[in-house]
Amino acid sequence: MASSSSAVGTEAVPADVLTEGQLVVRIDGSCVYPRMMVGGKAHGLSKMRAAGLPTPPAFTVTVDACRQYFESPGDLMERVWPQILDGLSWLEAESGHTFGRGPLPLLVSVRSGAPASMPGMMDTVLNLGINDEVEPILGDVCGAPFARDVHRRFRDLFRQVVTPTDNEVPADPLDQLRAAVTAVFDSWNSARAVSYRRHHGLEGKMAGTAVTVQAMVFGNLDAQSGTGVLFSRNPLTGDRQPFGEWLPRGQGEDVVSGKFDPLPLSNLADQHPGLHRELLEAAVWLEGDAADVQDIEFTVEAGKLYLLQTRAAKRSAAAAVAFAVALQREGLISADEALARITPAQLDVLLTPVIDPSVLSSADVVASGLPACPGVGAGRVVGDSDSAEDAADDGEDVVLARETTSPDDVGGMIAARAVITEQGGATSHAAVVSRELHTPCVVGCGRGSLRNLIGTEVTVDGATGTVYAGRLALTQPSEDADPDMAMLLSWARDRSPVRIVDATSSSDPDAQVVDHRDSAGILAAIARGSATLRAAHPLPVLLTILESTRGSNKRA
């Protein structure tokens, strides 16, 4: 069965896919390129293109080019640039538009794509190829207000991402493209990207990021346009129903930035039922093909749907458990694969104490918004990431409160017990990264709603989207209360070479008691030949044992 498509794979690169010295590939539908070669973004695009799904044409500079860039930046760019120009000529032919000139100007996005998903951690440039000469030509085709808006968006993002020190924007579109490709490579070693890889144990497992150059489609073109994000199932709760958000007359960065409040996907169904149906049909196919829940970025331009990205969805711990069991029951994965998709760390989140229901009636609600990642976190509210990291380093529990979060906030998000934002929806950067970190999160609490909380103690319930004053009393959940965890426990017991009994059980009184969080202690007990262990929470202990067994089998 297929494994989770978010993982760093060990796919063998077919020897005949690339010619000697080739560092750029066309996403033309002729091949589904391995993610270790072209990154997760281009892997998903090539899969969708090969399946005949509507994707704008694109080409990709490979992950190996990034590796060579860091060995010798100038030499690599000289060797890869002619291949990039060839790719650009192919984009012109595919799209019928021309780069840097009329009559139909071609604008492109330049986006990162590592083999493992790192949402928002590296750089993206949109609307590249516009300048003072191209703007009026684009205006003749699409209207002057639209062209001005696109030019403004490009300048702002280019200055932020590519030239933050001097704010210069090259007039020549080819110079813009070269600078953007270099900036995306450089963002691989940005502080936020390094911090993210270190936190998730990805350091040394990937050679770098690919760079995908794709023809732009415009969600901000007119009233029949927009952009959104669709999850094939709910990544917060694990429900089978599709979940997503939609922003009419917007571009993708508007949704993920959290600066705009998007509409629920039901709005797209109401306004454009045919497009909504087409989108859901694509999501069903992509989920079945990957045997995993998908996160799909899409844009509608003048009433036509385009799919821009598909990847394994970042999910809450509760959703991870629900997905694993559901996909096994639906025949998409085996029980062994379902167990392999759940980590002891995810179970630790689910077994973390929750708010005692008896105290809720008297609790003081100080803010509320959209639930973005379930769980409970409490601490002193701080208003910036540096303060969160400093306080956490001193051993203090903190809650990070921001107007919106950006990729530069990842260090503070890792340090915080919970994250709350004034703006943004359930598919914003804050929501997606919090689910990846399993950090309780509430978004969209309202402009100005969190400023007065700075310095106070609060308790955040990410499942209900509620922020309470003070630290509320908590109670301990049980594995037995959740039928999906009970199913995983049954499968794990059947497969484990070691028997786990309850820590309070009178049977096997001589068996060692182990902490479910202490993987080293669990493995040490097994190494000593223990046939039975006692634990307060058996499932994470069993998953640690099974993970060790799988690792031993791979090395054998």
PDB file of C-alpha atoms in Angstrom, residues 6-229:
ATOM      1  CA  SER A   6       4.232  13.972   2.939  1.00  0.00           C
ATOM      2  CA  ALA A   7       7.239  11.906   3.925  1.00  0.00           C
ATOM      3  CA  VAL A   8      10.728  12.156   2.510  1.00  0.00           C
ATOM      4  CA  GLY A   9      10.727   9.174   0.213  1.00  0.00           C
ATOM      5  CA  THR A  10      13.433   6.876  -1.093  1.00  0.00           C
ATOM      6  CA  GLU A  11      12.127   6.823  -4.653  1.00  0.00           C
ATOM      7  CA  ALA A  12      14.673   5.667  -7.180  1.00  0.00           C
ATOM      8  CA  VAL A  13      15.116   8.202  -9.968  1.00  0.00           C
ATOM      9  CA  PRO A  14      14.652   6.431 -13.316  1.00  0.00           C
ATOM     10  CA  ALA A  15      17.934   6.466 -15.178  1.00  0.00           C
ATOM     11  CA  ASP A  16      16.328   7.543 -18.445  1.00  0.00           C
ATOM     12  CA  VAL A  17      14.273  10.457 -17.082  1.00  0.00           C
ATOM     13  CA  LEU A  18      17.098  13.016 -17.227  1.00  0.00           C
ATOM     14  CA  THR A  19      19.860  13.408 -19.770  1.00  0.00           C
ATOM     15  CA  GLU A  20      23.391  14.098 -18.593  1.00  0.00           C
ATOM     16  CA  GLY A  21      23.635  17.620 -17.197  1.00  0.00           C
ATOM     17  CA  GLN A  22      19.865  18.193 -17.301  1.00  0.00           C
ATOM     18  CA  LEU A  23      18.700  20.343 -14.397  1.00  0.00           C
ATOM     19  CA  VAL A  24      15.309  21.545 -15.694  1.00  0.00           C
ATOM     20  CA  VAL A  25      12.250  19.391 -16.471  1.00  0.00           C
ATOM     21  CA  ARG A  26       8.988  20.283 -18.162  1.00  0.00           C
ATOM     22  CA  ILE A  27       5.787  19.427 -16.286  1.00  0.00           C
ATOM     23  CA  ASP A  28       4.069  18.327 -19.477  1.00  0.00           C
ATOM     24  CA  GLY A  29       2.202  15.199 -18.372  1.00  0.00           C
ATOM     25  CA  SER A  30       4.620  12.770 -19.980  1.00  0.00           C
ATOM     26  CA  CYS A  31       6.116  11.669 -16.661  1.00  0.00           C
ATOM     27  CA  VAL A  32       5.274  11.718 -12.953  1.00  0.00           C
ATOM     28  CA  TYR A  33       8.588  12.877 -11.577  1.00  0.00           C
ATOM     29  CA  PRO A  34       9.848  11.561  -8.196  1.00  0.00           C
ATOM     30  CA  ARG A  35       9.600  14.059  -5.343  1.00  0.00           C
ATOM     31  CA  MET A  36      13.258  13.550  -4.432  1.00  0.00           C
ATOM     32  CA  MET A  37      14.128  14.844  -7.910  1.00  0.00           C
ATOM     33  CA  VAL A  38      11.685  17.725  -8.367  1.00  0.00           C
ATOM     34  CA  GLY A  39      10.254  18.358  -4.885  1.00  0.00           C
ATOM     35  CA  GLY A  40       6.759  17.755  -3.605  1.00  0.00           C
ATOM     36  CA  LYS A  41       5.155  20.656  -5.493  1.00  0.00           C
ATOM     37  CA  ALA A  42       6.325  19.565  -8.945  1.00  0.00           C
ATOM     38  CA  HIS A  43       5.697  15.902  -8.114  1.00  0.00           C
ATOM     39  CA  GLY A  44       2.055  16.764  -7.428  1.00  0.00           C
ATOM     40  CA  LEU A  45       1.807  18.967 -10.512  1.00  0.00           C
ATOM     41  CA  SER A  46       3.252  16.255 -12.742  1.00  0.00           C
ATOM     42  CA  LYS A  47       0.768  13.747 -11.310  1.00  0.00           C
ATOM     43  CA  MET A  48      -2.177  16.079 -11.935  1.00  0.00           C
ATOM     44  CA  ARG A  49      -0.955  16.982 -15.428  1.00  0.00           C
ATOM     45  CA  ALA A  50      -0.502  13.302 -16.338  1.00  0.00           C
ATOM     46  CA  ALA A  51      -4.046  12.593 -15.125  1.00  0.00           C
ATOM     47  CA  GLY A  52      -5.468  15.327 -17.350  1.00  0.00           C
ATOM     48  CA  LEU A  53      -6.485  17.595 -14.484  1.00  0.00           C
ATOM     49  CA  PRO A  54      -6.474  21.343 -15.219  1.00  0.00           C
ATOM     50  CA  THR A  55      -3.077  22.740 -14.224  1.00  0.00           C
ATOM     51  CA  PRO A  56      -1.235  25.745 -15.714  1.00  0.00           C
ATOM     52  CA  PRO A  57       1.939  24.735 -17.597  1.00  0.00           C
ATOM     53  CA  ALA A  58       5.140  24.745 -15.562  1.00  0.00           C
ATOM     54  CA  PHE A  59       8.788  23.712 -15.555  1.00  0.00           C
ATOM     55  CA  THR A  60      10.982  22.869 -12.586  1.00  0.00           C
ATOM     56  CA  VAL A  61      14.617  23.399 -11.678  1.00  0.00           C
ATOM     57  CA  THR A  62      15.583  20.206  -9.859  1.00  0.00           C
ATOM     58  CA  VAL A  63      16.581  19.623  -6.243  1.00  0.00           C
ATOM     59  CA  ASP A  64      20.051  18.603  -7.427  1.00  0.00           C
ATOM     60  CA  ALA A  65      20.478  22.039  -8.998  1.00  0.00           C
ATOM     61  CA  CYS A  66      19.969  23.518  -5.520  1.00  0.00           C
ATOM     62  CA  ARG A  67      22.648  21.204  -4.122  1.00  0.00           C
ATOM     63  CA  GLN A  68      25.045  22.322  -6.844  1.00  0.00           C
ATOM     64  CA  TYR A  69      24.084  25.959  -6.260  1.00  0.00           C
ATOM     65  CA  PHE A  70      25.343  25.837  -2.698  1.00  0.00           C
ATOM     66  CA  GLU A  71      28.580  24.240  -3.878  1.00  0.00           C
ATOM     67  CA  SER A  72      29.215  26.931  -6.506  1.00  0.00           C
ATOM     68  CA  PRO A  73      26.414  29.519  -6.967  1.00  0.00           C
ATOM     69  CA  GLY A  74      27.844  31.379  -9.951  1.00  0.00           C
ATOM     70  CA  ASP A  75      28.839  28.247 -11.844  1.00  0.00           C
ATOM     71  CA  LEU A  76      25.451  26.599 -11.344  1.00  0.00           C
ATOM     72  CA  MET A  77      23.478  29.619 -12.523  1.00  0.00           C
ATOM     73  CA  GLU A  78      25.569  29.885 -15.673  1.00  0.00           C
ATOM     74  CA  ARG A  79      24.938  26.222 -16.481  1.00  0.00           C
ATOM     75  CA  VAL A  80      21.252  26.156 -15.597  1.00  0.00           C
ATOM     76  CA  TRP A  81      20.237  29.507 -17.123  1.00  0.00           C
ATOM     77  CA  PRO A  82      20.096  28.308 -20.780  1.00  0.00           C
ATOM     78  CA  GLN A  83      17.859  25.436 -19.628  1.00  0.00           C
ATOM     79  CA  ILE A  84      15.600  27.905 -17.783  1.00  0.00           C
ATOM     80  CA  LEU A  85      15.316  29.978 -20.962  1.00  0.00           C
ATOM     81  CA  ASP A  86      14.368  26.834 -22.901  1.00  0.00           C
ATOM     82  CA  GLY A  87      11.706  26.113 -20.288  1.00  0.00           C
ATOM     83  CA  LEU A  88      10.420  29.668 -20.636  1.00  0.00           C
ATOM     84  CA  SER A  89      10.122  29.288 -24.400  1.00  0.00           C
ATOM     85  CA  TRP A  90       8.128  26.102 -23.850  1.00  0.00           C
ATOM     86  CA  LEU A  91       5.818  27.947 -21.404  1.00  0.00           C
ATOM     87  CA  GLU A  92       5.209  30.592 -24.072  1.00  0.00           C
ATOM     88  CA  ALA A  93       4.317  27.930 -26.620  1.00  0.00           C
ATOM     89  CA  GLU A  94       2.041  26.078 -24.185  1.00  0.00           C
ATOM     90  CA  SER A  95       0.219  29.175 -22.967  1.00  0.00           C
ATOM     91  CA  GLY A  96       0.110  31.241 -26.143  1.00  0.00           C
ATOM     92  CA  HIS A  97       1.487  34.207 -24.177  1.00  0.00           C
ATOM     93  CA  THR A  98       4.879  35.936 -24.432  1.00  0.00           C
ATOM     94  CA  PHE A  99       7.212  36.751 -21.551  1.00  0.00           C
ATOM     95  CA  GLY A 100       8.056  40.418 -21.103  1.00  0.00           C
ATOM     96  CA  ARG A 101       6.097  41.680 -24.107  1.00  0.00           C
ATOM     97  CA  GLY A 102       2.743  41.663 -25.881  1.00  0.00           C
ATOM     98  CA  PRO A 103       0.350  41.103 -27.371  1.00  0.00           C
ATOM     99  CA  LEU A 104      -0.565  38.682 -24.503  1.00  0.00           C
ATOM    100  CA  PRO A 105       2.009  39.041 -21.712  1.00  0.00           C
ATOM    101  CA  LEU A 106       3.086  35.886 -19.867  1.00  0.00           C
ATOM    102  CA  LEU A 107       3.518  36.333 -16.123  1.00  0.00           C
ATOM    103  CA  VAL A 108       4.862  33.516 -13.954  1.00  0.00           C
ATOM    104  CA  SER A 109       5.078  32.387 -10.361  1.00  0.00           C
ATOM    105  CA  VAL A 110       8.414  31.210  -8.959  1.00  0.00           C
ATOM    106  CA  ARG A 111       7.847  28.809  -6.079  1.00  0.00           C
ATOM    107  CA  SER A 112       9.916  26.573  -3.828  1.00  0.00           C
ATOM    108  CA  GLY A 113       9.242  22.870  -3.407  1.00  0.00           C
ATOM    109  CA  ALA A 114      11.275  20.613  -1.119  1.00  0.00           C
ATOM    110  CA  PRO A 115      10.894  16.814  -1.193  1.00  0.00           C
ATOM    111  CA  ALA A 116       9.114  17.042   2.195  1.00  0.00           C
ATOM    112  CA  SER A 117       6.402  19.640   2.688  1.00  0.00           C
ATOM    113  CA  MET A 118       7.602  22.770   4.523  1.00  0.00           C
ATOM    114  CA  PRO A 119       4.549  25.044   4.282  1.00  0.00           C
ATOM    115  CA  GLY A 120       5.465  28.718   4.061  1.00  0.00           C
ATOM    116  CA  MET A 121       9.071  28.202   5.147  1.00  0.00           C
ATOM    117  CA  MET A 122      10.671  29.165   1.829  1.00  0.00           C
ATOM    118  CA  ASP A 123      10.068  31.944  -0.638  1.00  0.00           C
ATOM    119  CA  THR A 124       7.566  32.483  -3.441  1.00  0.00           C
ATOM    120  CA  VAL A 125       7.305  35.268  -6.011  1.00  0.00           C
ATOM    121  CA  LEU A 126       4.049  35.825  -7.927  1.00  0.00           C
ATOM    122  CA  ASN A 127       3.157  37.912 -11.002  1.00  0.00           C
ATOM    123  CA  LEU A 128       6.783  37.983 -12.198  1.00  0.00           C
ATOM    124  CA  GLY A 129       7.377  39.395 -15.673  1.00  0.00           C
ATOM    125  CA  ILE A 130       5.527  42.690 -15.340  1.00  0.00           C
ATOM    126  CA  ASN A 131       7.192  46.114 -15.582  1.00  0.00           C
ATOM    127  CA  ASP A 132       6.302  49.636 -16.647  1.00  0.00           C
ATOM    128  CA  GLU A 133       6.162  48.580 -20.311  1.00  0.00           C
ATOM    129  CA  VAL A 134       4.195  45.381 -19.775  1.00  0.00           C
ATOM    130  CA  GLU A 135       1.594  46.922 -17.444  1.00  0.00           C
ATOM    131  CA  PRO A 136      -0.267  48.944 -20.124  1.00  0.00           C
ATOM    132  CA  ILE A 137      -0.170  45.981 -22.516  1.00  0.00           C
ATOM    133  CA  LEU A 138      -1.727  43.794 -19.835  1.00  0.00           C
ATOM    134  CA  GLY A 139      -4.170  46.611 -19.143  1.00  0.00           C
ATOM    135  CA  ASP A 140      -5.303  46.636 -22.780  1.00  0.00           C
ATOM    136  CA  VAL A 141      -6.198  42.946 -22.446  1.00  0.00           C
ATOM    137  CA  CYS A 142      -7.538  42.724 -18.890  1.00  0.00           C
ATOM    138  CA  GLY A 143      -8.247  46.298 -17.832  1.00  0.00           C
ATOM    139  CA  ALA A 144      -6.014  48.999 -16.378  1.00  0.00           C
ATOM    140  CA  PRO A 145      -7.137  48.588 -12.724  1.00  0.00           C
ATOM    141  CA  PHE A 146      -6.294  44.878 -12.817  1.00  0.00           C
ATOM    142  CA  ALA A 147      -2.889  45.530 -14.411  1.00  0.00           C
ATOM    143  CA  ARG A 148      -2.056  48.162 -11.776  1.00  0.00           C
ATOM    144  CA  ASP A 149      -3.046  45.766  -8.998  1.00  0.00           C
ATOM    145  CA  VAL A 150      -0.885  42.984 -10.431  1.00  0.00           C
ATOM    146  CA  HIS A 151       2.108  45.314 -10.830  1.00  0.00           C
ATOM    147  CA  ARG A 152       1.715  46.551  -7.242  1.00  0.00           C
ATOM    148  CA  ARG A 153       1.463  43.021  -5.898  1.00  0.00           C
ATOM    149  CA  PHE A 154       4.588  41.995  -7.805  1.00  0.00           C
ATOM    150  CA  ARG A 155       6.670  44.949  -6.636  1.00  0.00           C
ATOM    151  CA  ASP A 156       5.651  44.486  -3.009  1.00  0.00           C
ATOM    152  CA  LEU A 157       6.384  40.770  -2.933  1.00  0.00           C
ATOM    153  CA  PHE A 158       9.612  41.016  -4.945  1.00  0.00           C
ATOM    154  CA  ARG A 159      10.961  43.676  -2.586  1.00  0.00           C
ATOM    155  CA  GLN A 160       9.983  41.620   0.433  1.00  0.00           C
ATOM    156  CA  VAL A 161      11.424  38.330  -0.825  1.00  0.00           C
ATOM    157  CA  VAL A 162      14.202  39.065  -3.305  1.00  0.00           C
ATOM    158  CA  THR A 163      15.609  42.528  -2.540  1.00  0.00           C
ATOM    159  CA  PRO A 164      14.703  43.341   1.086  1.00  0.00           C
ATOM    160  CA  THR A 165      17.877  45.399   1.621  1.00  0.00           C
ATOM    161  CA  ASP A 166      17.868  47.775  -1.373  1.00  0.00           C
ATOM    162  CA  ASN A 167      14.224  47.420  -2.557  1.00  0.00           C
ATOM    163  CA  GLU A 168      15.366  47.465  -6.197  1.00  0.00           C
ATOM    164  CA  VAL A 169      13.129  45.720  -8.741  1.00  0.00           C
ATOM    165  CA  PRO A 170      14.829  44.976 -12.083  1.00  0.00           C
ATOM    166  CA  ALA A 171      13.028  46.349 -15.112  1.00  0.00           C
ATOM    167  CA  ASP A 172      14.086  43.435 -17.333  1.00  0.00           C
ATOM    168  CA  PRO A 173      11.755  40.438 -16.727  1.00  0.00           C
ATOM    169  CA  LEU A 174      14.639  38.024 -17.365  1.00  0.00           C
ATOM    170  CA  ASP A 175      16.671  39.712 -14.640  1.00  0.00           C
ATOM    171  CA  GLN A 176      13.612  39.423 -12.378  1.00  0.00           C
ATOM    172  CA  LEU A 177      13.413  35.689 -13.084  1.00  0.00           C
ATOM    173  CA  ARG A 178      17.094  35.023 -12.474  1.00  0.00           C
ATOM    174  CA  ALA A 179      17.013  36.940  -9.187  1.00  0.00           C
ATOM    175  CA  ALA A 180      13.861  35.118  -8.049  1.00  0.00           C
ATOM    176  CA  VAL A 181      15.290  31.653  -8.751  1.00  0.00           C
ATOM    177  CA  THR A 182      18.394  32.575  -6.751  1.00  0.00           C
ATOM    178  CA  ALA A 183      16.263  33.929  -3.890  1.00  0.00           C
ATOM    179  CA  VAL A 184      14.253  30.698  -3.672  1.00  0.00           C
ATOM    180  CA  PHE A 185      17.469  28.656  -3.518  1.00  0.00           C
ATOM    181  CA  ASP A 186      18.827  30.975  -0.808  1.00  0.00           C
ATOM    182  CA  SER A 187      15.618  30.637   1.238  1.00  0.00           C
ATOM    183  CA  TRP A 188      16.504  26.978   1.800  1.00  0.00           C
ATOM    184  CA  ASN A 189      18.973  28.197   4.423  1.00  0.00           C
ATOM    185  CA  SER A 190      16.770  30.919   5.907  1.00  0.00           C
ATOM    186  CA  ALA A 191      16.484  30.888   9.687  1.00  0.00           C
ATOM    187  CA  ARG A 192      12.832  29.831   9.571  1.00  0.00           C
ATOM    188  CA  ALA A 193      13.500  26.955   7.134  1.00  0.00           C
ATOM    189  CA  VAL A 194      16.448  25.675   9.183  1.00  0.00           C
ATOM    190  CA  SER A 195      14.393  25.912  12.388  1.00  0.00           C
ATOM    191  CA  TYR A 196      11.515  24.019  10.777  1.00  0.00           C
ATOM    192  CA  ARG A 197      13.767  21.212   9.467  1.00  0.00           C
ATOM    193  CA  ARG A 198      15.520  20.893  12.803  1.00  0.00           C
ATOM    194  CA  HIS A 199      12.228  20.702  14.715  1.00  0.00           C
ATOM    195  CA  HIS A 200      10.864  18.005  12.393  1.00  0.00           C
ATOM    196  CA  GLY A 201      14.070  15.972  12.169  1.00  0.00           C
ATOM    197  CA  LEU A 202      14.593  16.731   8.474  1.00  0.00           C
ATOM    198  CA  GLU A 203      18.132  18.114   8.624  1.00  0.00           C
ATOM    199  CA  GLY A 204      20.434  16.165   6.318  1.00  0.00           C
ATOM    200  CA  LYS A 205      17.588  14.205   4.714  1.00  0.00           C
ATOM    201  CA  MET A 206      17.110  16.491   1.702  1.00  0.00           C
ATOM    202  CA  ALA A 207      19.627  18.076  -0.673  1.00  0.00           C
ATOM    203  CA  GLY A 208      17.671  21.316  -1.085  1.00  0.00           C
ATOM    204  CA  THR A 209      14.593  22.744  -2.736  1.00  0.00           C
ATOM    205  CA  ALA A 210      13.417  22.604  -6.310  1.00  0.00           C
ATOM    206  CA  VAL A 211      12.159  25.783  -8.013  1.00  0.00           C
ATOM    207  CA  THR A 212       8.960  25.605 -10.063  1.00  0.00           C
ATOM    208  CA  VAL A 213       8.214  28.307 -12.652  1.00  0.00           C
ATOM    209  CA  GLN A 214       4.541  28.245 -13.632  1.00  0.00           C
ATOM    210  CA  ALA A 215       2.319  30.337 -15.866  1.00  0.00           C
ATOM    211  CA  MET A 216       0.162  32.615 -13.701  1.00  0.00           C
ATOM    212  CA  VAL A 217      -3.588  32.297 -13.546  1.00  0.00           C
ATOM    213  CA  PHE A 218      -5.370  35.163 -11.857  1.00  0.00           C
ATOM    214  CA  GLY A 219      -7.923  34.763  -9.115  1.00  0.00           C
ATOM    215  CA  ASN A 220      -8.105  38.564  -8.872  1.00  0.00           C
ATOM    216  CA  LEU A 221      -9.067  39.032 -12.532  1.00  0.00           C
ATOM    217  CA  ASP A 222     -12.827  39.652 -12.260  1.00  0.00           C
ATOM    218  CA  ALA A 223     -16.033  38.747 -10.442  1.00  0.00           C
ATOM    219  CA  GLN A 224     -15.884  35.213 -11.891  1.00  0.00           C
ATOM    220  CA  SER A 225     -12.432  34.618 -10.391  1.00  0.00           C
ATOM    221  CA  GLY A 226     -11.036  33.698  -7.001  1.00  0.00           C
ATOM    222  CA  THR A 227      -8.680  31.419  -5.107  1.00  0.00           C
ATOM    223  CA  GLY A 228      -8.941  28.873  -2.340  1.00  0.00           C
ATOM    224  CA  VAL A 229      -7.728  25.822  -0.489  1.00  0.00           C
TER     225      VAL A 229
END
